[in-house]
PDB file of C-alpha atoms in Angstrom:
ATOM      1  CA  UNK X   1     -17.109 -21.318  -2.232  1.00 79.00           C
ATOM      2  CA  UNK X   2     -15.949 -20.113  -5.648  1.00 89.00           C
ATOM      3  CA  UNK X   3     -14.439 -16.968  -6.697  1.00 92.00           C
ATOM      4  CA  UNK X   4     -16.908 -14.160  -8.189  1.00 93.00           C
ATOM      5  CA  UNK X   5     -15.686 -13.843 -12.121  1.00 94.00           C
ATOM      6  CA  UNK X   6     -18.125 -11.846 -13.148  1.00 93.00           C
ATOM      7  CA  UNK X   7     -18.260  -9.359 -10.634  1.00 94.00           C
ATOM      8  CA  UNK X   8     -14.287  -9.222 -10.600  1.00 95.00           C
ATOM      9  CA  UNK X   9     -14.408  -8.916 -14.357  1.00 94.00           C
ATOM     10  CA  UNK X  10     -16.808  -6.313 -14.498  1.00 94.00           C
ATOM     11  CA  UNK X  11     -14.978  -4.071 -11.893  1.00 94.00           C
ATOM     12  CA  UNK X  12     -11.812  -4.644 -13.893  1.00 93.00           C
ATOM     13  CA  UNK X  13     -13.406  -2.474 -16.787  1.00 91.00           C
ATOM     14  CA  UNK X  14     -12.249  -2.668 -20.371  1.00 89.00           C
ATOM     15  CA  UNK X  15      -8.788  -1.868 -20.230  1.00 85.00           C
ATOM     16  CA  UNK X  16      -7.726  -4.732 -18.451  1.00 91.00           C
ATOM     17  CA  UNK X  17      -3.753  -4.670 -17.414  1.00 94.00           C
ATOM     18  CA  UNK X  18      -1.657  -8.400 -18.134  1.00 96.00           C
ATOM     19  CA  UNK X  19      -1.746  -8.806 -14.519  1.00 96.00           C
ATOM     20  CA  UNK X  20      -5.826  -8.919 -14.568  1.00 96.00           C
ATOM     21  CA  UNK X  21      -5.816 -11.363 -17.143  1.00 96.00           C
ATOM     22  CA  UNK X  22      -3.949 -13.842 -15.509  1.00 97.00           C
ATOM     23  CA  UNK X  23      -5.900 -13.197 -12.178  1.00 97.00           C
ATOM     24  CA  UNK X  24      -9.025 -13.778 -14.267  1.00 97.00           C
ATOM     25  CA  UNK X  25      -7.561 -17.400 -15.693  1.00 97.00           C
ATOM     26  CA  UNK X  26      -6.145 -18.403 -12.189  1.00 98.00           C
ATOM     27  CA  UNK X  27     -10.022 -17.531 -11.113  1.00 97.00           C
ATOM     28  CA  UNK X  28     -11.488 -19.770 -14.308  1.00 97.00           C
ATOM     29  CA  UNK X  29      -9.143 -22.483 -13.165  1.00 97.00           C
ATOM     30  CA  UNK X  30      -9.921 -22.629  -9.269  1.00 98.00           C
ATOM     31  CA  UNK X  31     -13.692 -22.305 -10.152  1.00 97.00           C
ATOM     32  CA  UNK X  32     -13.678 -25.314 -12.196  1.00 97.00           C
ATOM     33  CA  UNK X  33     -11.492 -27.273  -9.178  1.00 97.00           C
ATOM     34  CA  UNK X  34     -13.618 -26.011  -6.572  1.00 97.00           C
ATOM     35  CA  UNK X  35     -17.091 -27.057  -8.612  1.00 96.00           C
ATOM     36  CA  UNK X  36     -15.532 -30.634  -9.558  1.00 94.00           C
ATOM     37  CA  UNK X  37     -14.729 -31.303  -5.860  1.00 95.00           C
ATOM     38  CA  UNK X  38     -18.087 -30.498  -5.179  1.00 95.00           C
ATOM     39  CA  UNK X  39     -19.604 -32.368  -7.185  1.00 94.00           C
ATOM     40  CA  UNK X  40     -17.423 -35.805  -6.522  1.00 92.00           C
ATOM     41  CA  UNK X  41     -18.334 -35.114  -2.538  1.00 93.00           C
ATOM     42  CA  UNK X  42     -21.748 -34.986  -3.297  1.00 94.00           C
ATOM     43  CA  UNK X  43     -22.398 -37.474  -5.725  1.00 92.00           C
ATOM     44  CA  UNK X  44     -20.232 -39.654  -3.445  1.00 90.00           C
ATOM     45  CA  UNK X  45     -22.368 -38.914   0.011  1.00 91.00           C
ATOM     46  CA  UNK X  46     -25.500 -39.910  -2.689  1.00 91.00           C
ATOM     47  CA  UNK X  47     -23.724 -43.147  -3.080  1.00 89.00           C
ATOM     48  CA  UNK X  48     -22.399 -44.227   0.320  1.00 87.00           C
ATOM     49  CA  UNK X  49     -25.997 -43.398   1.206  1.00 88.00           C
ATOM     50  CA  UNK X  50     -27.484 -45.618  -1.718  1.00 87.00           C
ATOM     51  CA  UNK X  51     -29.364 -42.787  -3.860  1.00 89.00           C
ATOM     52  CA  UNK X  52     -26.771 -43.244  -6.595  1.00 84.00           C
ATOM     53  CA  UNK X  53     -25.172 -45.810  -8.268  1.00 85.00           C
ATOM     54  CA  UNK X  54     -21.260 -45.717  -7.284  1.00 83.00           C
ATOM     55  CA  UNK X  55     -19.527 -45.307 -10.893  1.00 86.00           C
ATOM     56  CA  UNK X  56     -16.036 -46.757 -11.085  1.00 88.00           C
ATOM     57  CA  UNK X  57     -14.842 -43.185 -10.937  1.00 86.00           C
ATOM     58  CA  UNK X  58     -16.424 -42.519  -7.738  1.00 90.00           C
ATOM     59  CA  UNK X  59     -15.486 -45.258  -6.331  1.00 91.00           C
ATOM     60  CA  UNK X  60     -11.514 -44.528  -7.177  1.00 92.00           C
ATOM     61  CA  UNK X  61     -12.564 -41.070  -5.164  1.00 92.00           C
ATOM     62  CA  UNK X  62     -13.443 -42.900  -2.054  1.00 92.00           C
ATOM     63  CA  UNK X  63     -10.634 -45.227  -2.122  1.00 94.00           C
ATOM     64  CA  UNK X  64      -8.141 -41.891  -2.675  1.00 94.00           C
ATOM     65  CA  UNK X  65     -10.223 -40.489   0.122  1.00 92.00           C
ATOM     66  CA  UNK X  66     -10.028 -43.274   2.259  1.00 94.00           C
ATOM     67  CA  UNK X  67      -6.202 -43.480   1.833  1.00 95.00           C
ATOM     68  CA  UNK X  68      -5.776 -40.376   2.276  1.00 95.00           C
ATOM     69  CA  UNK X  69      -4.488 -39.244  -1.614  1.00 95.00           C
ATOM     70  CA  UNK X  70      -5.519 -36.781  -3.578  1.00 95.00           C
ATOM     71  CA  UNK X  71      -8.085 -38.034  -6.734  1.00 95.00           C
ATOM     72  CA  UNK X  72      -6.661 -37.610  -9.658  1.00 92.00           C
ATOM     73  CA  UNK X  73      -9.427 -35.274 -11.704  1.00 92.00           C
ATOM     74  CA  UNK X  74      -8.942 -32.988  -8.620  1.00 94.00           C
ATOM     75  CA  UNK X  75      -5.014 -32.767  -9.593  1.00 93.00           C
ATOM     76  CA  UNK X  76      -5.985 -31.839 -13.397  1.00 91.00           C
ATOM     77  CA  UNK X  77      -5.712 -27.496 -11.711  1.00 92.00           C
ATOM     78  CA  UNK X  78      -2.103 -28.117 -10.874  1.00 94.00           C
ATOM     79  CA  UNK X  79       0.824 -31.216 -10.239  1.00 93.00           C
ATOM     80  CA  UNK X  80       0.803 -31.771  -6.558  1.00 94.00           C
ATOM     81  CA  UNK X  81       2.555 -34.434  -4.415  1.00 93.00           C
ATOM     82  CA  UNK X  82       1.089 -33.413  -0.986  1.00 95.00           C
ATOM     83  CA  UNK X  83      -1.301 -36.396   0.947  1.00 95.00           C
ATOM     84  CA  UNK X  84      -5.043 -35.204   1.257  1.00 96.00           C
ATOM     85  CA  UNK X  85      -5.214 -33.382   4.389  1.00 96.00           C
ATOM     86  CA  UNK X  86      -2.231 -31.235   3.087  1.00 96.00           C
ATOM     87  CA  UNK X  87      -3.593 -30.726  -0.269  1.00 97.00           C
ATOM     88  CA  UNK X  88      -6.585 -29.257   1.075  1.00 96.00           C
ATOM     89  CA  UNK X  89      -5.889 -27.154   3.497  1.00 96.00           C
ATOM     90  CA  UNK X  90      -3.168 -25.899   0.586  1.00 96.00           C
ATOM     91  CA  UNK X  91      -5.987 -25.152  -1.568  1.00 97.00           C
ATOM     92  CA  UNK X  92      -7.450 -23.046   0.811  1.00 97.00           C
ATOM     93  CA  UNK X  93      -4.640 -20.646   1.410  1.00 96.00           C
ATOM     94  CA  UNK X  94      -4.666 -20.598  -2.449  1.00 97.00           C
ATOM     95  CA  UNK X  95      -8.325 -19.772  -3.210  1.00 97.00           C
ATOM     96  CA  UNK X  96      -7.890 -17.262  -0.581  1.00 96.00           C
ATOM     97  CA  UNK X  97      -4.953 -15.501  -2.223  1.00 96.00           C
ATOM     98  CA  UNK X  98      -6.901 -15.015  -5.089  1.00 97.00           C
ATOM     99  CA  UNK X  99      -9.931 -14.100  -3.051  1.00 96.00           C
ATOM    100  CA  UNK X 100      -8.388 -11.307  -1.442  1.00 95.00           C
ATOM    101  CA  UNK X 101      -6.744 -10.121  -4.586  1.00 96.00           C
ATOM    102  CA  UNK X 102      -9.985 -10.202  -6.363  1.00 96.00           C
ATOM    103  CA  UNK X 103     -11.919  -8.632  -3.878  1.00 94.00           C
ATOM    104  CA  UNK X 104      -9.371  -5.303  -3.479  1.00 93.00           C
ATOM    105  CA  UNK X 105      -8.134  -5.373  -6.934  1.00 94.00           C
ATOM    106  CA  UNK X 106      -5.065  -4.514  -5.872  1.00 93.00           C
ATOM    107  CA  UNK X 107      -2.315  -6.757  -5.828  1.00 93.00           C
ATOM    108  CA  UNK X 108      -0.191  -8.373  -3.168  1.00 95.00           C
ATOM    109  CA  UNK X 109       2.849  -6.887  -1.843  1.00 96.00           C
ATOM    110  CA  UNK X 110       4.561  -9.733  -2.416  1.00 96.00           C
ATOM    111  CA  UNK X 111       3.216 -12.906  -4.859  1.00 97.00           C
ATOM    112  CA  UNK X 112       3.085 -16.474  -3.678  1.00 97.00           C
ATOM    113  CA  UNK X 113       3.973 -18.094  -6.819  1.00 96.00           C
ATOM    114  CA  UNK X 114       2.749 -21.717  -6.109  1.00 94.00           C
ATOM    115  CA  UNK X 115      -0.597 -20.318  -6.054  1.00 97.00           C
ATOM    116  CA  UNK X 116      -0.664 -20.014  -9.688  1.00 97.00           C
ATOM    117  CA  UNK X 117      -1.722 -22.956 -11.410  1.00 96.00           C
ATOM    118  CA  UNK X 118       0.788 -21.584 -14.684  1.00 96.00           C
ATOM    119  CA  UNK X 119       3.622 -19.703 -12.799  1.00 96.00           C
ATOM    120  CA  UNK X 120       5.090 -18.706 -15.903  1.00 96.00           C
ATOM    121  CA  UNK X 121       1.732 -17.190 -17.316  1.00 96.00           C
ATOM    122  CA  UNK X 122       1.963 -14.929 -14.260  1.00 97.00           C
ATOM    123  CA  UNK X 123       5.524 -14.311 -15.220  1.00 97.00           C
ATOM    124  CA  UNK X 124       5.349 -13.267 -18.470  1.00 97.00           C
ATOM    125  CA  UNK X 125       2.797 -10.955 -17.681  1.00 97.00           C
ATOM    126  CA  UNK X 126       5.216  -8.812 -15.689  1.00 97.00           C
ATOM    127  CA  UNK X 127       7.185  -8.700 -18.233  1.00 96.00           C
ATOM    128  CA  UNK X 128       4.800  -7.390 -20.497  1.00 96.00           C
ATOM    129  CA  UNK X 129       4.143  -4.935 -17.889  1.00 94.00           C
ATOM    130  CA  UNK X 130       7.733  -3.696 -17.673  1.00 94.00           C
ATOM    131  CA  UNK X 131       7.551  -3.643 -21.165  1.00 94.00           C
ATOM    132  CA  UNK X 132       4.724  -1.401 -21.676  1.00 92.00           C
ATOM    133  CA  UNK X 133       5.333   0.908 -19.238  1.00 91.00           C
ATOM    134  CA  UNK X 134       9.004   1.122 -20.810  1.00 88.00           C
ATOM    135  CA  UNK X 135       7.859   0.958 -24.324  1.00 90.00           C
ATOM    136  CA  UNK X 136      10.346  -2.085 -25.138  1.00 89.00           C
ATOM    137  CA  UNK X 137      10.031  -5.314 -27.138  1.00 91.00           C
ATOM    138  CA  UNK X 138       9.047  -7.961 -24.301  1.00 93.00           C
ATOM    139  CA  UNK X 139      12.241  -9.921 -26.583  1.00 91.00           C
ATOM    140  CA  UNK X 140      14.632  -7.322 -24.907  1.00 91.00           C
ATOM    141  CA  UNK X 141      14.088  -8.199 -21.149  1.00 93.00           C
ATOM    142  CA  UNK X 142      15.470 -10.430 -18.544  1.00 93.00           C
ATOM    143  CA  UNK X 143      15.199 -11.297 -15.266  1.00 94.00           C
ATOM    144  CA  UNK X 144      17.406  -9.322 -12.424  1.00 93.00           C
ATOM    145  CA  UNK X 145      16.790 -10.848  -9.033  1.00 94.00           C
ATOM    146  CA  UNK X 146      17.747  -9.606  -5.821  1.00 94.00           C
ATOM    147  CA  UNK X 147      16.256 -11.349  -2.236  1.00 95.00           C
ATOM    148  CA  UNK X 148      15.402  -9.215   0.393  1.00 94.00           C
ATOM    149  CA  UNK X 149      16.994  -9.384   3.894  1.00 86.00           C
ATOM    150  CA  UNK X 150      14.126  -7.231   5.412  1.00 85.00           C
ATOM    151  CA  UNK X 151      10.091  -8.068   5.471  1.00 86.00           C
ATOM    152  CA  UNK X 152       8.935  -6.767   2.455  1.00 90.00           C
ATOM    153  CA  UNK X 153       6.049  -3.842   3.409  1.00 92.00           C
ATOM    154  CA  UNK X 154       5.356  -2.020   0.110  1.00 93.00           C
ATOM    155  CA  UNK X 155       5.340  -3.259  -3.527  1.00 92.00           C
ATOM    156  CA  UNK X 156       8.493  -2.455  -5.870  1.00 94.00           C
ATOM    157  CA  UNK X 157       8.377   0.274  -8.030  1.00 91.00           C
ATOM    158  CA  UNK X 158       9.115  -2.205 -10.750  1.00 92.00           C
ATOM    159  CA  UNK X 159       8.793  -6.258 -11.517  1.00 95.00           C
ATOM    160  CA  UNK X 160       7.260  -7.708  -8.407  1.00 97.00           C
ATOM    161  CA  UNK X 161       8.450  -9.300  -5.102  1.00 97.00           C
ATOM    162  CA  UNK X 162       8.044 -13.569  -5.194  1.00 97.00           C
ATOM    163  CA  UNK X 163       7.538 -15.899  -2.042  1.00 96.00           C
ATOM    164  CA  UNK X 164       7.268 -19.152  -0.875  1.00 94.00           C
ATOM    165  CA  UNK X 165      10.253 -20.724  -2.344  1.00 97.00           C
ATOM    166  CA  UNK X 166      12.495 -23.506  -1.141  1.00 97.00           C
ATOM    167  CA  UNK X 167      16.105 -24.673  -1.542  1.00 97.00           C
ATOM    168  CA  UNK X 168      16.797 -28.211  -2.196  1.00 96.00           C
ATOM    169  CA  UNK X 169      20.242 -29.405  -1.882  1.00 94.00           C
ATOM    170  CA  UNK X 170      21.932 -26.570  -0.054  1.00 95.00           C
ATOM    171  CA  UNK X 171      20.890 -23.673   2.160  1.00 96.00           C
ATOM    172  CA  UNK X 172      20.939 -20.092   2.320  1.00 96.00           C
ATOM    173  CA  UNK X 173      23.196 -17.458   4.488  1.00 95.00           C
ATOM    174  CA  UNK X 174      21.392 -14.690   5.278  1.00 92.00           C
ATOM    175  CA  UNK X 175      24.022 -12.475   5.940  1.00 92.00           C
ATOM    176  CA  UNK X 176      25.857 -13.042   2.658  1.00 94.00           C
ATOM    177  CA  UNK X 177      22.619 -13.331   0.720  1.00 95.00           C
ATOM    178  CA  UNK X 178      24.526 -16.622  -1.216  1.00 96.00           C
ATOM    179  CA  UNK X 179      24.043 -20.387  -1.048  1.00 96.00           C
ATOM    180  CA  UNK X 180      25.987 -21.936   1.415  1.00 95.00           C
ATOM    181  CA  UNK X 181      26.226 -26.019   2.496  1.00 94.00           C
ATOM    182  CA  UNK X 182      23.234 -27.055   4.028  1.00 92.00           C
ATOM    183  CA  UNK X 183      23.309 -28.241   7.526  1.00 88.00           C
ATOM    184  CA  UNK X 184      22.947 -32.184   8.450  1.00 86.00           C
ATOM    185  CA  UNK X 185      19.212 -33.340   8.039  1.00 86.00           C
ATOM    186  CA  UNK X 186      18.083 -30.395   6.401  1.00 87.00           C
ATOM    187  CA  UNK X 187      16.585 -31.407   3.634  1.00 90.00           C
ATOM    188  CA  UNK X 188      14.830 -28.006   2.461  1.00 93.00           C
ATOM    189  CA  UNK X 189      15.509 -24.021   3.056  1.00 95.00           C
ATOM    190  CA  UNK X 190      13.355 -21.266   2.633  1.00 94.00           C
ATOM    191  CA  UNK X 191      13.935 -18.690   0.633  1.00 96.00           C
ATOM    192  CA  UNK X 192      13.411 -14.762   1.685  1.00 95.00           C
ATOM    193  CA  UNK X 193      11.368 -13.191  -1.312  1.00 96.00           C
ATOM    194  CA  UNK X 194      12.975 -12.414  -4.169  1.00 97.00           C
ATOM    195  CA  UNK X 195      12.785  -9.269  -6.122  1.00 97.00           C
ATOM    196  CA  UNK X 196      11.956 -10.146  -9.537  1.00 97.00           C
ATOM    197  CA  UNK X 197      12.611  -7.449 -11.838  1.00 95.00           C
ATOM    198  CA  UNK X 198      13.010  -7.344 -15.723  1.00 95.00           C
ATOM    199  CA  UNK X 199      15.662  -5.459 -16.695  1.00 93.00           C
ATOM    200  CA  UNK X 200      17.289  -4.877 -20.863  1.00 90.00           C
ATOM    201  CA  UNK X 201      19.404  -7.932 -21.858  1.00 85.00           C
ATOM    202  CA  UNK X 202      23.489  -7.199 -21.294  1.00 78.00           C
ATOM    203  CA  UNK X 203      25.620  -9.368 -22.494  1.00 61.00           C
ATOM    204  CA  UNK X 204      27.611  -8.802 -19.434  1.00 73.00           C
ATOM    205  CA  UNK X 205      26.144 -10.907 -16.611  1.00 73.00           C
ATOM    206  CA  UNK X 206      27.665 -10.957 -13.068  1.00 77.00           C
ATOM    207  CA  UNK X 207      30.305 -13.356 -11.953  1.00 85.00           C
ATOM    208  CA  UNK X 208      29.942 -16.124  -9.408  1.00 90.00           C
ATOM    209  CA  UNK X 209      26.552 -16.831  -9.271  1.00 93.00           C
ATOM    210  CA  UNK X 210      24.321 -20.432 -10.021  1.00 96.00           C
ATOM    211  CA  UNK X 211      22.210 -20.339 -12.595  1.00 95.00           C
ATOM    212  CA  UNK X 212      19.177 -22.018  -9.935  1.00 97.00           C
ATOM    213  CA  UNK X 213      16.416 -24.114 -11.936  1.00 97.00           C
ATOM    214  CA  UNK X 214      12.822 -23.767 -10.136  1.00 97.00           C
ATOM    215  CA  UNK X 215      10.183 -26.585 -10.477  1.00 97.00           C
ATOM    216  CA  UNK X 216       6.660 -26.713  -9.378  1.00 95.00           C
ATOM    217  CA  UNK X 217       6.974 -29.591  -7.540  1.00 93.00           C
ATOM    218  CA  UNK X 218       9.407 -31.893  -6.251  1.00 92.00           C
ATOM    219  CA  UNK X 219       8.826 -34.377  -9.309  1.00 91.00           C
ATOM    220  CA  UNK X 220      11.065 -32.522 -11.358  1.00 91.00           C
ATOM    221  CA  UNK X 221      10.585 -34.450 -14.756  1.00 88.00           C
ATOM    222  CA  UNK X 222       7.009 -33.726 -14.654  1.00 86.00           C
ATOM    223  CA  UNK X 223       4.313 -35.494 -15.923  1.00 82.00           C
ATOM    224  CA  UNK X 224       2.984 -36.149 -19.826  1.00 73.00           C
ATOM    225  CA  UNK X 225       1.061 -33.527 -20.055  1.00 78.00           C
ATOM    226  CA  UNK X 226       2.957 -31.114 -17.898  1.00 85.00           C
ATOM    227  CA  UNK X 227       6.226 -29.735 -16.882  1.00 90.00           C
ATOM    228  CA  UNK X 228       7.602 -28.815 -13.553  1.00 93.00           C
ATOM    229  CA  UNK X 229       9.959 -26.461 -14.765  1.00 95.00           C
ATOM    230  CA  UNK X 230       9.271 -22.781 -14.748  1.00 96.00           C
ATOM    231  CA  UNK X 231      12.167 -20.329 -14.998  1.00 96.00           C
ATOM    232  CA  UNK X 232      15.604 -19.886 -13.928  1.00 97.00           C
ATOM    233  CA  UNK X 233      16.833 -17.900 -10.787  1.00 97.00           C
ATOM    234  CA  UNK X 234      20.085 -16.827 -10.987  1.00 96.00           C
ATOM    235  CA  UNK X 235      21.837 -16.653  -6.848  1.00 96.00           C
ATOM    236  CA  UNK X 236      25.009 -15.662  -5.739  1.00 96.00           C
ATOM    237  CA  UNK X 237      27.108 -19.277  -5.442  1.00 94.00           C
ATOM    238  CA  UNK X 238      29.266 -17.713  -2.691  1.00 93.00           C
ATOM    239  CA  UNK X 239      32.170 -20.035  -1.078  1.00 93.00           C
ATOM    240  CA  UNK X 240      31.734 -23.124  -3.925  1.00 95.00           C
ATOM    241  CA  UNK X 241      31.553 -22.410  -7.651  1.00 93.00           C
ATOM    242  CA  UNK X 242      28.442 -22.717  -9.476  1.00 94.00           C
ATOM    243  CA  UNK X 243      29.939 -26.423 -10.940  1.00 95.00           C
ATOM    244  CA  UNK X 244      29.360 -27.537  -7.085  1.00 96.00           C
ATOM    245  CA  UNK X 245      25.684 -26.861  -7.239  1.00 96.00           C
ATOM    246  CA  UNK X 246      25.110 -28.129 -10.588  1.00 96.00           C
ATOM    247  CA  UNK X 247      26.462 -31.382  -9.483  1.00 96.00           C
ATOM    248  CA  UNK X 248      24.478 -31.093  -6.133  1.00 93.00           C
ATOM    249  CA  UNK X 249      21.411 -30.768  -8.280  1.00 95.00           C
ATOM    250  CA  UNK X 250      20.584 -27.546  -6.134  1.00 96.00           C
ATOM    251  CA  UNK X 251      17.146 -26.230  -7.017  1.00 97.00           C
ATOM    252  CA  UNK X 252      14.194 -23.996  -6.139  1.00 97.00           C
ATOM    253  CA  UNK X 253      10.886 -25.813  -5.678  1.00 97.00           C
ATOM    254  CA  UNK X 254       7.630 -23.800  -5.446  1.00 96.00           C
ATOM    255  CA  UNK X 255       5.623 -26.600  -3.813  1.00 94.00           C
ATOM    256  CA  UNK X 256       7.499 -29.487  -1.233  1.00 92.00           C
ATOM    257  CA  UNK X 257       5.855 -33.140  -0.690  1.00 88.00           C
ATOM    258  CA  UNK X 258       4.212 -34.111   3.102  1.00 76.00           C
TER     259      UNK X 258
END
C-alpha cells in the first residue's frame, strides 16, 4: 500500500520545516514505485492469463522476475544491486520507515540513510535546519561527525544521528572508535551510527583522520543518469595514515549487493 500524501501534508500545516519537505518527496517518490509495481504485476497476471496482450516490456518483467532481477523501470526510485527477493523485502523496511515517520510526524531517533532515494536532499536539509535555528548562511557549515559507542535512545540536540552504514576495505575498533585492518574474509563492517552534526567552517581540522567517501551502492561510478556518491565522512585513521586507506580504496556504502 502507498503512503497517505495528502493526509501527511495536510497535518504538516503551512509552515512546513526542510525536514517535512524532503519526507514529502521521499513519499512522492515511493508512491510512484509502489503504483508502477502494481501495475506491471497486474497487467502481467492479465497476460500470463491471456486477457492482455504481453508488450515487449512486460515480457522483460517476467523474464527479470523469473530470474530473479529486479526490472529495470522498478530501479528508476533508486540504484540498487540487490537480486529480487532482497530488493523487495528492502523496499519494505523502506516504505515502512517512511510510514512510521509519516504517521507520528515525528522523526526517527536515528535516520537510516539508504532509505532515501536522494541522501543528500535529506542532508542538506539538516543543514538548513542548523542554519535557521542558528541564523547562519547554510555556506558557513560543515559536517562534524562523531559515532556512538552506546545505542542511541533520544535524538541529538543538534544535526541528526545516521545508520545503516558499512565499511568496505577495512573494519572498525570499537574501543578506539578508528579504522583498523579488517579481519580475513571480511569483506564488509558495520558502522555504529554516526552523529552528524553541522558545525561553522574552521580552517583548523583535526589531525589523523581519513577523509571516508560514501556511495549509495557498491557500483561506485554510478550510472548515466546518476551518481553513487553522496558526501564525505571524515573517521579517525588510527594505527595507518590516511594515505593507507586511500590506497585501500576504504569507503562507506549505504546499500551492499546479495
Amino acid at each position: 500500500a502507498t503512503i497517505n500524501y495528502d493526509s501527511t501534508a495536510e497535518r504538516m500545516g503551512e509552515n512546513k520545516t526542510p525536514l517535512m519537505v524532503v519526507l514529502l518527496q521521499e513519499i512522492q517518490r515511493y508512491n510512484v514505485l509502489l503504483d508502477e509495481i502494481g501495475k506491471s504485476l497486474v497487467d502481467l497476471q492479465k497476460g500470463i492469463k491471456g486477457f492482455l496482450v504481453m508488450s515487449p516490456s512486460l515480457e522483460n518483467i517476467f523474464d527479470c522476475m523469473y530470474e530473479g532481477r529486479v526490472p529495470a523501470p522498478w530501479l528508476k526510485a533508486y540504484p540498487s544491486l540487490l537480486s529480487l527477493g532482497s530488493w523487495s523485502r528492502d523496499l519494505i523496511h523502506r516504505v515502512e520507515h517512511f510510514n512510521r515517520w509519516a504517521a507520528t510526524l515525528t522523526p526517527p531517533i536515528a535516520f537510516w540513510l539508504s532509505a532515501f532515494t536522494f541522501p543528500t536532499g535529506f542532508l542538506t536539509a539538516v543543514l538548513q535546519t542548523s542554519a535557521r535555528k542558528e541564523g547562519k548562511s547554510i555556506d558557513l557549515l560543515v559536517w562534524d561527525f562523531t559515532p556512538q559507542e552506546q545505542a542511541v535512545v533520544f535524538p541529538p540536540e543538534d544535526g541528526v544521528y545516521v545508520r545503516g552504514m558499512y565499511l568496505e576495505g577495512a573494519s572498525w575498533h570499537k574501543k578506539n572508535q578508528t579504522l583498523m585492518e579488517p579481519s580475513l574474509m571480511e569483506l564488509f563492517c558495520p558502522l555504529p551510527p554516526i552523529h552528524f552534526r553541522p558545525v561553522e567552517q574552521t580552517k583548523q581540522r583535526p589531525k589523523g583522520m581519513y577523509e571516508c567517501p560514501v556511495y549509495y551502492y557498491p557500483q561506485r561510478a554510478g550510472t548515466q543518469g546518476r551518481e553513487a556518491f553522496v558526501v564525505v565522512v571524515e573517521l579517525r585513521s588510527g594505527e595507518h595514515p590516511s594515505e593507507f586507506w586511500i590506497k585501500r580504496g576504504t569507503a562507506i556504502l549505504l546499500s551492499l549487493s546479495n
